Amino acid sequence: MSTDQFVCRACGGVHSGPPLSFAAPAPDFWQPEMTGDEACLLDSDLCVIAGEQFFVRGLIELPIWGTEESFTWSMWVSLSRPNFTRAVDVWEQPGRETEPPCFGWLSNAIAGYEPSTLNLRTNVHTRPVGQLPYIELEPTDHPLAVEQRNGISMARVEEIASFHLHNLSEHLPGR
């Protein structure tokens, strides 16, 4: 077996990977019928619901022990109207990474974590143009926050991959 493969804990088969990221297509609050509503927007990085709820996509990075790599959850965070407006204003502005972090609520329930990750407190850090914001979870004892602080093993990456590769349609956030 090559180093680009792993034995899946769910099916016992050999898969390529493991993948080092999973993404939610939208905040959990988004509904397909919102598409086409003038007060709603969903693109690859920004979301507005009913002109009242505002979200940005960002990255929760979990360092992988013994490597220079991270496992990444590409998830959505709700922002206040003023913070969302500011994020949009500087979205394509060089130097935007000097913006102070802003508060947000994690807006996806990531399957496999208990208690739920939905509505965990975060700080959103803007990065240079072309890079998604970094989502820093409040340093609590929630398992995801602990993994972000302490990192994870490659075996944990394989466990996450095994679970999500076989439960993608029913367990991936935003579905």
Short mmCIF file of C-alpha atoms in Angstrom, two decimals:
data_model
loop_
_atom_site.label_atom_id
_atom_site.label_comp_id
_atom_site.label_asym_id
_atom_site.label_seq_id
_atom_site.Cartn_x
_atom_site.Cartn_y
_atom_site.Cartn_z
CA MET A 1 0.00 0.00 0.00
CA SER A 2 1.39 3.44 -0.91
CA THR A 3 1.63 6.39 1.47
CA ASP A 4 -1.16 8.00 -0.56
CA GLN A 5 -3.59 5.30 0.55
CA PHE A 6 -5.25 4.22 3.75
CA VAL A 7 -7.37 1.34 4.98
CA CYS A 8 -10.90 2.60 5.58
CA ARG A 9 -12.30 1.86 9.03
CA ALA A 10 -15.85 1.93 7.68
CA CYS A 11 -15.57 -0.56 4.80
CA GLY A 12 -12.13 -2.15 5.18
CA GLY A 13 -11.23 -1.14 1.64
CA VAL A 14 -8.18 0.77 0.51
CA HIS A 15 -8.87 4.37 -0.52
CA SER A 16 -6.61 7.06 -1.88
CA GLY A 17 -5.80 9.74 0.63
CA PRO A 18 -6.80 10.22 3.30
CA PRO A 19 -8.31 13.55 2.28
CA LEU A 20 -7.02 16.40 4.41
CA SER A 21 -10.15 18.54 4.16
CA PHE A 22 -13.91 18.44 4.06
CA ALA A 23 -16.20 21.35 3.26
CA ALA A 24 -19.77 22.36 3.97
CA PRO A 25 -21.50 23.72 0.85
CA ALA A 26 -23.50 26.27 2.88
CA PRO A 27 -24.34 27.29 6.44
CA ASP A 28 -26.77 24.85 8.04
CA PHE A 29 -29.41 27.60 8.05
CA TRP A 30 -29.46 27.79 4.22
CA GLN A 31 -32.39 26.09 2.51
CA PRO A 32 -32.43 25.21 -1.22
CA GLU A 33 -35.66 27.16 -1.74
CA MET A 34 -33.76 30.35 -0.83
CA THR A 35 -31.99 30.18 -4.20
CA GLY A 36 -33.38 32.92 -6.41
CA ASP A 37 -34.75 34.98 -3.51
CA GLU A 38 -33.46 38.55 -3.96
CA ALA A 39 -32.84 38.87 -0.20
CA CYS A 40 -30.66 35.74 -0.21
CA LEU A 41 -27.21 35.03 -1.62
CA LEU A 42 -25.01 31.97 -1.58
CA ASP A 43 -21.71 31.90 -3.42
CA SER A 44 -18.50 30.04 -2.72
CA ASP A 45 -17.41 32.35 0.13
CA LEU A 46 -20.33 34.55 1.24
CA CYS A 47 -23.93 33.96 2.25
CA VAL A 48 -26.85 36.22 3.17
CA ILE A 49 -30.20 34.89 4.34
CA ALA A 50 -33.26 37.12 4.09
CA GLY A 51 -31.04 40.21 4.25
CA GLU A 52 -30.71 39.56 8.01
CA GLN A 53 -28.20 36.76 8.54
CA PHE A 54 -24.63 37.05 7.25
CA PHE A 55 -22.01 34.34 6.82
CA VAL A 56 -18.47 33.88 5.52
CA ARG A 57 -16.67 30.65 4.71
CA GLY A 58 -13.47 30.06 6.63
CA LEU A 59 -11.06 27.32 7.63
CA ILE A 60 -10.76 25.46 10.91
CA GLU A 61 -7.26 24.01 10.82
CA LEU A 62 -6.20 21.03 12.93
CA PRO A 63 -2.41 20.51 12.95
CA ILE A 64 -1.41 16.91 12.20
CA TRP A 65 1.17 15.63 14.66
CA GLY A 66 4.62 14.91 13.26
CA THR A 67 3.95 16.69 9.96
CA GLU A 68 3.89 20.20 8.56
CA GLU A 69 0.30 19.62 7.38
CA SER A 70 -3.12 20.42 8.80
CA PHE A 71 -6.50 18.79 8.43
CA THR A 72 -9.00 21.47 7.43
CA TRP A 73 -12.72 21.90 7.92
CA SER A 74 -14.01 24.50 5.44
CA MET A 75 -17.06 25.78 7.33
CA TRP A 76 -19.32 28.81 7.65
CA VAL A 77 -19.40 31.41 10.42
CA SER A 78 -22.13 33.95 11.06
CA LEU A 79 -21.05 37.56 11.46
CA SER A 80 -22.84 40.67 12.61
CA ARG A 81 -24.02 42.99 9.85
CA PRO A 82 -21.20 45.53 10.52
CA ASN A 83 -18.50 42.82 10.54
CA PHE A 84 -19.89 41.21 7.38
CA THR A 85 -20.07 44.60 5.64
CA ARG A 86 -16.44 45.29 6.59
CA ALA A 87 -15.36 41.84 5.40
CA VAL A 88 -17.03 42.44 2.02
CA ASP A 89 -15.54 45.96 1.80
CA VAL A 90 -11.96 44.62 2.16
CA TRP A 91 -12.49 41.25 0.40
CA GLU A 92 -10.24 42.16 -2.57
CA GLN A 93 -8.13 44.79 -0.78
CA PRO A 94 -4.40 44.09 -0.44
CA GLY A 95 -3.34 44.29 3.21
CA ARG A 96 -6.72 43.10 4.47
CA GLU A 97 -4.94 40.66 6.76
CA THR A 98 -4.24 43.61 9.10
CA GLU A 99 -7.96 43.73 9.97
CA PRO A 100 -8.65 42.81 13.60
CA PRO A 101 -10.35 39.45 14.18
CA CYS A 102 -14.11 39.56 14.58
CA PHE A 103 -16.52 37.45 16.58
CA GLY A 104 -18.70 34.86 14.89
CA TRP A 105 -20.76 31.73 15.54
CA LEU A 106 -19.83 28.47 13.82
CA SER A 107 -22.80 27.79 11.54
CA ASN A 108 -22.34 24.11 10.72
CA ALA A 109 -22.94 20.99 12.79
CA ILE A 110 -20.04 18.75 11.85
CA ALA A 111 -21.14 15.13 12.08
CA GLY A 112 -19.01 13.00 14.37
CA TYR A 113 -18.59 15.62 17.09
CA GLU A 114 -20.57 15.58 20.33
CA PRO A 115 -21.80 17.93 21.56
CA SER A 116 -22.74 19.65 18.31
CA THR A 117 -20.35 22.14 16.73
CA LEU A 118 -23.27 24.36 15.67
CA ASN A 119 -23.03 27.78 17.32
CA LEU A 120 -19.57 27.35 18.83
CA ARG A 121 -18.03 30.75 19.54
CA THR A 122 -15.24 31.79 17.17
CA ASN A 123 -12.91 34.58 16.18
CA VAL A 124 -12.56 35.06 12.44
CA HIS A 125 -9.11 36.17 11.24
CA THR A 126 -8.85 37.75 7.80
CA ARG A 127 -5.92 36.55 5.68
CA PRO A 128 -4.34 37.93 2.50
CA VAL A 129 -6.48 38.29 -0.62
CA GLY A 130 -7.19 34.88 -2.14
CA GLN A 131 -7.07 33.03 1.19
CA LEU A 132 -10.12 32.12 3.23
CA PRO A 133 -10.32 33.48 6.77
CA TYR A 134 -8.94 31.42 9.63
CA ILE A 135 -11.60 30.33 12.13
CA GLU A 136 -10.25 30.23 15.66
CA LEU A 137 -12.55 28.39 18.05
CA GLU A 138 -13.00 29.69 21.57
CA PRO A 139 -10.58 27.66 23.73
CA THR A 140 -13.14 25.42 25.46
CA ASP A 141 -13.20 21.70 26.23
CA HIS A 142 -15.31 20.98 23.13
CA PRO A 143 -13.57 18.13 21.22
CA LEU A 144 -13.15 20.25 18.05
CA ALA A 145 -11.62 23.13 20.01
CA VAL A 146 -9.27 20.69 21.77
CA GLU A 147 -8.22 19.22 18.40
CA GLN A 148 -7.57 22.70 17.02
CA ARG A 149 -5.38 23.59 20.02
CA ASN A 150 -3.57 20.28 20.46
CA GLY A 151 -3.53 18.86 16.94
CA ILE A 152 -4.53 15.37 15.81
CA SER A 153 -2.83 12.14 14.79
CA MET A 154 -2.84 10.74 11.26
CA ALA A 155 -4.97 7.91 12.67
CA ARG A 156 -7.58 10.53 13.65
CA VAL A 157 -7.43 11.97 10.11
CA GLU A 158 -8.11 8.47 8.77
CA GLU A 159 -10.99 8.05 11.24
CA ILE A 160 -12.56 11.35 10.09
CA ALA A 161 -12.05 10.39 6.43
CA SER A 162 -13.54 6.91 6.90
CA PHE A 163 -16.64 8.36 8.54
CA HIS A 164 -17.23 11.20 6.08
CA LEU A 165 -16.38 9.32 2.88
CA HIS A 166 -19.14 6.81 3.64
CA ASN A 167 -21.67 9.21 5.08
CA LEU A 168 -21.14 12.20 2.79
CA SER A 169 -24.68 12.81 1.63
CA GLU A 170 -26.37 12.39 4.97
CA HIS A 171 -23.76 13.71 7.40
CA LEU A 172 -21.81 16.48 5.70
CA PRO A 173 -22.84 19.87 7.07
CA GLY A 174 -25.24 21.86 4.97
CA ARG A 175 -27.05 18.83 3.53
#
